[in-house]
Coordinates of C-alpha atoms and ligand atoms in Angstrom, one line a residue:
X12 CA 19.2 -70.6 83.7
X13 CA 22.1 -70.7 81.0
X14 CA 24.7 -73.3 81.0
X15 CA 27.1 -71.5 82.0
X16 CA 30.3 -73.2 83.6
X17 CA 33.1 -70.7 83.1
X18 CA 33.6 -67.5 83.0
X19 CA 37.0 -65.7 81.5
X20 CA 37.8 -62.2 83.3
X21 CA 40.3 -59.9 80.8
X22 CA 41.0 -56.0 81.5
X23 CA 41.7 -54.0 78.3
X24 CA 42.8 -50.9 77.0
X25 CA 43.6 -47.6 79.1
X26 CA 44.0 -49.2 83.0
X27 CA 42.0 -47.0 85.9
X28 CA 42.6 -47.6 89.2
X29 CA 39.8 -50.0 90.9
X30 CA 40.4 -52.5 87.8
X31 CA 42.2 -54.7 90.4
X32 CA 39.2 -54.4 93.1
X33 CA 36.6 -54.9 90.3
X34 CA 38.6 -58.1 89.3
X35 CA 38.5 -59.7 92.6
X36 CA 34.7 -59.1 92.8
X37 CA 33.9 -60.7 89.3
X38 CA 36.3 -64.0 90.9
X39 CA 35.1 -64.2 93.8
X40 CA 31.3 -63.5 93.2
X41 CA 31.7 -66.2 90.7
X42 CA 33.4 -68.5 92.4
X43 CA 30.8 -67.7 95.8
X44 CA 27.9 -68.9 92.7
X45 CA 29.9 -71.8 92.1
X46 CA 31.9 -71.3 89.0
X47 CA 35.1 -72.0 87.9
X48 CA 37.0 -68.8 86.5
X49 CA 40.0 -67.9 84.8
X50 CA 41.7 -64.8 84.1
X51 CA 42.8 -64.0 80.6
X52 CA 46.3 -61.8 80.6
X53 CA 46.5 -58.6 78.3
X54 CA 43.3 -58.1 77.3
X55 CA 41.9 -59.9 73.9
X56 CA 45.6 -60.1 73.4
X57 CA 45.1 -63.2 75.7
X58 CA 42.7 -64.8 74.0
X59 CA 44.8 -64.9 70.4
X60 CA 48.0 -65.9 72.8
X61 CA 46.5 -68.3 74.8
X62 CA 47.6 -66.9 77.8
X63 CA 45.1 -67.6 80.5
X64 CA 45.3 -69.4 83.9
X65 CA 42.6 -70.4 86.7
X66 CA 41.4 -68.2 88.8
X67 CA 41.1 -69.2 92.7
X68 CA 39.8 -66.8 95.4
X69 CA 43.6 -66.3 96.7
X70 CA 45.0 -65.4 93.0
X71 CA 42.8 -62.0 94.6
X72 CA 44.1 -61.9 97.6
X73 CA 45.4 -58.1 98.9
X74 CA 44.5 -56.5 95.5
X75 CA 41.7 -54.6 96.3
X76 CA 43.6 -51.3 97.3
X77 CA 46.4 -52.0 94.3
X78 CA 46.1 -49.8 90.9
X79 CA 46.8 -50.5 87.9
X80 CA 45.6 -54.6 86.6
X81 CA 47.3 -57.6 87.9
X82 CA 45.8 -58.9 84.9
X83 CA 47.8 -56.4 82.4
X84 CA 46.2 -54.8 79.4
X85 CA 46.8 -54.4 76.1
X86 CA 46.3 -52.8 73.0
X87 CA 45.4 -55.7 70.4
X88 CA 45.3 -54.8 66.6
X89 CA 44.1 -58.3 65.9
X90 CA 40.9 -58.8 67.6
X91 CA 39.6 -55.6 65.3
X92 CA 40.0 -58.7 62.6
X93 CA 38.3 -61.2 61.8
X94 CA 40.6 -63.8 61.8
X95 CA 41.9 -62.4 65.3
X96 CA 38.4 -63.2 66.7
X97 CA 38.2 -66.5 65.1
X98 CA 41.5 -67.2 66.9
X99 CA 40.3 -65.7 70.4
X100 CA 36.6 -67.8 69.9
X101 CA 38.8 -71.2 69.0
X102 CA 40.8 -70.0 71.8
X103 CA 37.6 -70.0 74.3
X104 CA 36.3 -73.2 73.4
X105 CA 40.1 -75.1 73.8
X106 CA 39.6 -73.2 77.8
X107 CA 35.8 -74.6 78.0
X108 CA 35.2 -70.6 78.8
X109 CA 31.6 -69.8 78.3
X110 CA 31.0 -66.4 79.1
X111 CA 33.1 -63.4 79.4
X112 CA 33.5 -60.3 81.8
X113 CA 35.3 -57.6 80.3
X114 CA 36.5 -54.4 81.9
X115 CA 37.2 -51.3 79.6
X116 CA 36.7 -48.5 78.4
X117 CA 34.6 -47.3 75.1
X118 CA 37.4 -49.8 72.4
X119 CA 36.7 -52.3 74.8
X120 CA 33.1 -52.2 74.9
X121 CA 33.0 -51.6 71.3
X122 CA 35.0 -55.2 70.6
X123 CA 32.8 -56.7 73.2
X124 CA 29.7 -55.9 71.2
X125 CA 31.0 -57.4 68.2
X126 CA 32.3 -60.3 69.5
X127 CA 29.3 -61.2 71.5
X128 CA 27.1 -60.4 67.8
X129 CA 29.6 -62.3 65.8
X130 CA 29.8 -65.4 67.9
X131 CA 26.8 -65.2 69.6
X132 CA 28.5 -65.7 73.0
X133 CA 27.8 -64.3 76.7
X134 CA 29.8 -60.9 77.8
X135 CA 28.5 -58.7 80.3
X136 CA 31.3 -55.7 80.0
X137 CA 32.5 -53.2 83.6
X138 CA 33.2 -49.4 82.7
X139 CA 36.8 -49.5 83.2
X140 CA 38.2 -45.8 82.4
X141 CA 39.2 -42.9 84.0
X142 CA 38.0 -41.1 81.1
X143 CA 34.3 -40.8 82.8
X144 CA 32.9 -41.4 79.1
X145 CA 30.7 -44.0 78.9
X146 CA 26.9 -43.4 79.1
X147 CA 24.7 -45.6 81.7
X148 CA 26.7 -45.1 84.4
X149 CA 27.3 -42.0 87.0
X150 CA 31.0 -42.9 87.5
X151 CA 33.2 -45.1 85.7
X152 CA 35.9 -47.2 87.6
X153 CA 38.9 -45.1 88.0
X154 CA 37.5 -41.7 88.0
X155 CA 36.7 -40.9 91.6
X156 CA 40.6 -41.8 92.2
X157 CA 42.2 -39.6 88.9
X158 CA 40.2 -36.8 90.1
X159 CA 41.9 -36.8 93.3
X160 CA 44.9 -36.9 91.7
X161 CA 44.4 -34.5 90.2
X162 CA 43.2 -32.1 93.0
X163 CA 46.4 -32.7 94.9
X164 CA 48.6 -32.2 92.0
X165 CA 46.8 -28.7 91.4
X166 CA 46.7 -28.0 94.7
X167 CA 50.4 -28.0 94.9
X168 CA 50.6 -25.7 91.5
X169 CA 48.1 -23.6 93.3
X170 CA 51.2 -22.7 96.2
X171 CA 53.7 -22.0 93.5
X172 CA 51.8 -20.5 91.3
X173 CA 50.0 -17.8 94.2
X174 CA 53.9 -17.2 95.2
X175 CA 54.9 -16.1 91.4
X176 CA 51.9 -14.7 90.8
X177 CA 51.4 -16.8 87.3
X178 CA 48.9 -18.2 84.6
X179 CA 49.0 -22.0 84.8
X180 CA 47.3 -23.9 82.2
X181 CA 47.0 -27.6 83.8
X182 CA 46.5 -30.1 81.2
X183 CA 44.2 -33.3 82.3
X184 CA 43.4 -37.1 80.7
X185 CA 39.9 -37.3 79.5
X186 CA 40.4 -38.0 75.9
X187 CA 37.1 -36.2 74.3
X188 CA 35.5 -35.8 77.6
X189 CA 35.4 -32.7 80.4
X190 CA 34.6 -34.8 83.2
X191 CA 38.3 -34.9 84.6
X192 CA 38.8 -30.8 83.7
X193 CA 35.6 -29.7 84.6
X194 CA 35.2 -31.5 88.3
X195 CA 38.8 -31.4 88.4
X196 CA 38.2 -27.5 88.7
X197 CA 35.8 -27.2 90.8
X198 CA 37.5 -29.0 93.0
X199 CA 40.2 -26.6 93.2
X200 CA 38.7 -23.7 93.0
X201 CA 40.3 -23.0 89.5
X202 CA 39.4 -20.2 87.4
X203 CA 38.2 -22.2 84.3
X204 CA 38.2 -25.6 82.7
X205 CA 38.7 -25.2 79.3
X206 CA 37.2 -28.6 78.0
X207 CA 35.8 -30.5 74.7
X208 CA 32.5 -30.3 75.1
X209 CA 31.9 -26.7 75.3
X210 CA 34.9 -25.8 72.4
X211 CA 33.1 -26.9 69.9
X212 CA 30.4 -23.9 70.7
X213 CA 32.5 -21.1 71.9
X214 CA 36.0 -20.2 72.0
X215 CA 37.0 -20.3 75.9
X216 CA 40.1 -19.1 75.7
X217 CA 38.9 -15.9 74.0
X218 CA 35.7 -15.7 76.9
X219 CA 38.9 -16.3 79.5
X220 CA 40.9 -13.1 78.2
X221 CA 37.7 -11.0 77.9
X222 CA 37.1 -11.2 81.2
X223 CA 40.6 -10.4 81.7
X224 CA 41.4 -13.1 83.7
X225 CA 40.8 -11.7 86.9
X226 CA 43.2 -9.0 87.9
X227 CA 42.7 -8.8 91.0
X228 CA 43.7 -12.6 91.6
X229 CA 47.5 -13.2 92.5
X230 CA 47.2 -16.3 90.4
X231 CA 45.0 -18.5 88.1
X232 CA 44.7 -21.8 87.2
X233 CA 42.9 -22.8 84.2
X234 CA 42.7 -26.6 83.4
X235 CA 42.8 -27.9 79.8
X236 CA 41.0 -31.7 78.6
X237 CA 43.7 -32.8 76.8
X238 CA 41.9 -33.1 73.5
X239 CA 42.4 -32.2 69.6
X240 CA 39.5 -29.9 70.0
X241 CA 40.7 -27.6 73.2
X242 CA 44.2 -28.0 71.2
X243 CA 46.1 -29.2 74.7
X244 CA 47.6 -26.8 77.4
X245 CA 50.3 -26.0 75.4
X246 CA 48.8 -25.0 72.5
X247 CA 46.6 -22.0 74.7
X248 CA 49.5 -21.3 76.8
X249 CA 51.3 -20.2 73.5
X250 CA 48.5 -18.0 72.1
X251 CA 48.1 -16.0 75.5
X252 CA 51.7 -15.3 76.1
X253 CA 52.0 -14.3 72.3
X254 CA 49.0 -11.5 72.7
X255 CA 49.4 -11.0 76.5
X256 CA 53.4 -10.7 76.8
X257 CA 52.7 -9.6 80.4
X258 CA 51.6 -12.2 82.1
X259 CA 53.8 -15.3 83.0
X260 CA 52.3 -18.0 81.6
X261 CA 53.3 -21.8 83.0
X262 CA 52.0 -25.1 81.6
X263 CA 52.0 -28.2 83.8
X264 CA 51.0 -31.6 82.0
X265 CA 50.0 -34.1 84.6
X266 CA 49.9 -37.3 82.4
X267 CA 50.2 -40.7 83.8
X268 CA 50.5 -39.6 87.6
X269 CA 46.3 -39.7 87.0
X270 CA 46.3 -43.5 86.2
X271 CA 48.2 -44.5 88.7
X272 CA 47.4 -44.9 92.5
X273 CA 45.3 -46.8 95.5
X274 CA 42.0 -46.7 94.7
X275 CA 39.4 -44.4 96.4
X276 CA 37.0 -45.8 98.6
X277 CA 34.1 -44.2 95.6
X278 CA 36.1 -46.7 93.1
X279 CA 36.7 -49.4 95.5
X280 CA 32.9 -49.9 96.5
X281 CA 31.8 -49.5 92.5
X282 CA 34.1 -51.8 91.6
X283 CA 33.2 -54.2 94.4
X284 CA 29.7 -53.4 93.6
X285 CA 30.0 -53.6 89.9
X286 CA 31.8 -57.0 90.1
X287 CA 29.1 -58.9 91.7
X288 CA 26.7 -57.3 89.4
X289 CA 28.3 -58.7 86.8
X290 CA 28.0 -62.1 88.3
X291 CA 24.5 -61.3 88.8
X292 CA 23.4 -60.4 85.0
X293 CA 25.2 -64.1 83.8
X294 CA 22.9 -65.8 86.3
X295 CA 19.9 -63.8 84.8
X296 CA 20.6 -64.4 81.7
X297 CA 21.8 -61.0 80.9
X298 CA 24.2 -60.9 78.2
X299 CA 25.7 -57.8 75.5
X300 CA 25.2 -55.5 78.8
X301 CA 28.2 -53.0 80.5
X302 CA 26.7 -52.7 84.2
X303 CA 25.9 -49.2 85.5
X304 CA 25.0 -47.4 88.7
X305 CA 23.1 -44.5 88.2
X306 CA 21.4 -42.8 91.7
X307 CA 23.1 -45.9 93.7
X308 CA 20.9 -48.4 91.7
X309 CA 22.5 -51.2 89.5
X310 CA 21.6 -50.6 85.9
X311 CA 22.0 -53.3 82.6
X312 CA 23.0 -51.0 79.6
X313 CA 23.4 -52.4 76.3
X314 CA 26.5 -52.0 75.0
X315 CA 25.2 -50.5 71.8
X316 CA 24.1 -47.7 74.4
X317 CA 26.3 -47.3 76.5
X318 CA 29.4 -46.8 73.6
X319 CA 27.0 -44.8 70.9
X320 CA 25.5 -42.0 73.3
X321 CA 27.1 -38.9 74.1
X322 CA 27.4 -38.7 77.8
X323 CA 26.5 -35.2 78.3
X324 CA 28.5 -32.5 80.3
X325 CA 26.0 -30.9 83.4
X326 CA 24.9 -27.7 82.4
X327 CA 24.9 -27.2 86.0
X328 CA 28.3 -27.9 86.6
X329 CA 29.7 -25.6 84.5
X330 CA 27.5 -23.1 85.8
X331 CA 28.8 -23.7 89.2
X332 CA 32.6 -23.0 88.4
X333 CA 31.3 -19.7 86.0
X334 CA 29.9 -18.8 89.7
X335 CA 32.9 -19.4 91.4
X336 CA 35.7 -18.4 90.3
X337 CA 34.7 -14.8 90.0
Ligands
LIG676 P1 39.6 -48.4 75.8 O1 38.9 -49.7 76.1 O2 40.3 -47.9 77.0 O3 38.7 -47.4 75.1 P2 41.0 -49.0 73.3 O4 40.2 -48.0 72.5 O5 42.5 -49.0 73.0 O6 40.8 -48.8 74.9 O7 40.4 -50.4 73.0 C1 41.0 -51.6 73.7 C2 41.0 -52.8 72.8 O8 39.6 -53.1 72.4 C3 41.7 -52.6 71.5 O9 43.1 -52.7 71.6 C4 41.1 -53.7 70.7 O10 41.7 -55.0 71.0 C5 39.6 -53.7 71.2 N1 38.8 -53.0 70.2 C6 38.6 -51.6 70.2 N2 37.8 -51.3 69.1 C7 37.5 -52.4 68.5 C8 36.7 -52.7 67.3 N3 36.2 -51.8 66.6 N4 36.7 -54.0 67.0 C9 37.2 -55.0 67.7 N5 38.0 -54.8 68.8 C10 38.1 -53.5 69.2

């Protein structure tokens, strides 16, 4: 067994809804294997600022069904330094911190894995986006909820839109990924999901307009991956009004409404589950690993893994909403 006494818990980068329950599971799964936590504010900004305070089971109290991170988050420029990480290990040491959860996303992970190299030190990291990116794990903590979000935002388009008979391109978070878009329209019966993944092969838009965007539908809904690749909602939008003046083209952006929210009882229970996992992979030694569940099992990735491989889109998703939306 390691000798292991403390264990900081930080949030970082984008925030996803769930951080809050997965940050009362690390606490209190730590503290129920008797050790002493303390949560470290704004991410590795904390650790070059110093600020970080104890972490008792009631500094988790009635957070489990709160978004965002009581913890904050940050963007920090310095830990990608050297000398920022020399500050945040010196920084450790002065707390008596011995091992680290972090919760993330891909950046996250990415200065987790060099951290851990560099100072040889304990971090087990939780997928923390709503992004869906990260390989190793089915869901990522936040997803379940923004796709929800999502489906009730496009579910109210869909009423407009039926009534106007329009084109609404729906543009969705997911950074280089599909997973929002793709599931997102599926879920609402939408007539495509125009997403990065797949641009790269084939230009959707063009495959969209050849099969004349169904005619005999009083309204379609397309949703976009906001991405340089699919070019954004906007960016499509403008190239179908310009060679299809007839049809009445509307573009919704649904930005930050996606990050926000209660948890879903999916994200709640990962998190939850995720949490003590984490708790789980100090006590066994486990270290340089992002937890994941894949098929309901509890999985140790190494973060080299989990950041460097592609997570693939399913074929068989895609072919579902091709199916569907005829
Ligand atoms: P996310 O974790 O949601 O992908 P970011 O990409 O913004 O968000 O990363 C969050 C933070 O992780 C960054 O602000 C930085 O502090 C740290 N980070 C990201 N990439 C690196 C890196 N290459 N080296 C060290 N730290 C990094």
């Amino acid at each position: 067994m390691s000798q292991i006494k403390c264990i900081g818990i930080l949030t970082s980068g984008g925030d996803a809804p769930g951080m809050n329950a997965a940050i009362r599971a690390v606490t209190r799964a730590a503290i129920y294997n008797g050790f002493e936590v303390k949560g470290i504010y704004r991410g590795y900004k904390g650790l070059i600022t110093g600020e970080i305070a104890p972490f008792k089971t009631q500094n988790v109290s009635n957070i489990i069904q709160q978004g965002g991170t009581i913890l904050k988050t940050a963007r920090c420029q310095e830990f990608k330094t050297a000398e920022g990480r020399k500050i945040a290990y010196d920084t450790l040491v002065k707390e008596g911190i011995d091992a680290l959860v972090v919760i993330g996303g891909d950046g996250t992970l990415t200065g987790a894995r060099i951290f851990a190299t560099e100072y040889n030190f304990p971090i087990v990291g939780l997928p923390g986006t709503i992004d869906n990116d990260l390989f190793g794990t089915d869901t990522t903590i936040g997803y379940d909820t923004a796709l929800n979000t999502i489906m009730e935002a496009v579910d109210k388009i869909r009423d407009t839109a039926t009534s106007h008979e329009r084109l609404f391109f729906i543009e969705v978070m997911g950074r280089d990924a599909g997973f929002l878009a793709l599931n997102g329209a599926i879920a609402t019966g939408a007539e495509a999901a125009i997403i990065p993944e797949i641009s790269t092969e084939v230009d959707q838009l063009e495959e969209l307009i050849k099969n004349g965007f169904r005619k005999s539908k009083n309204s379609s809904i397309v949703l976009v991956a906001e991405s340089p690749i699919t070019g954004g909602a906007m960016h499509l939008a403008e190239r179908v009004q310009k060679e299809y003046p007839q049809y009445d083209v509307r573009v919704t952006i649904l930005g930050h409404i996606q990050r926000g929210g209660s948890p879903t009882a999916h994200d709640r229970i990962l998190a939850s589950r995720m949490g003590a996992a984490a708790i789980d992979a100090l006590l066994e030694d486990q270290r340089n690993v992002m937890i994941g569940i894949r098929n309901n099992e509890i999985e140790y990735i190494p973060f080299n893994k989990a950041i460097k491989n592609d997570k693939p889109i399913d074929r068989e998703l895609l072919n579902t909403l091709r199916k569907l939306s005829i």
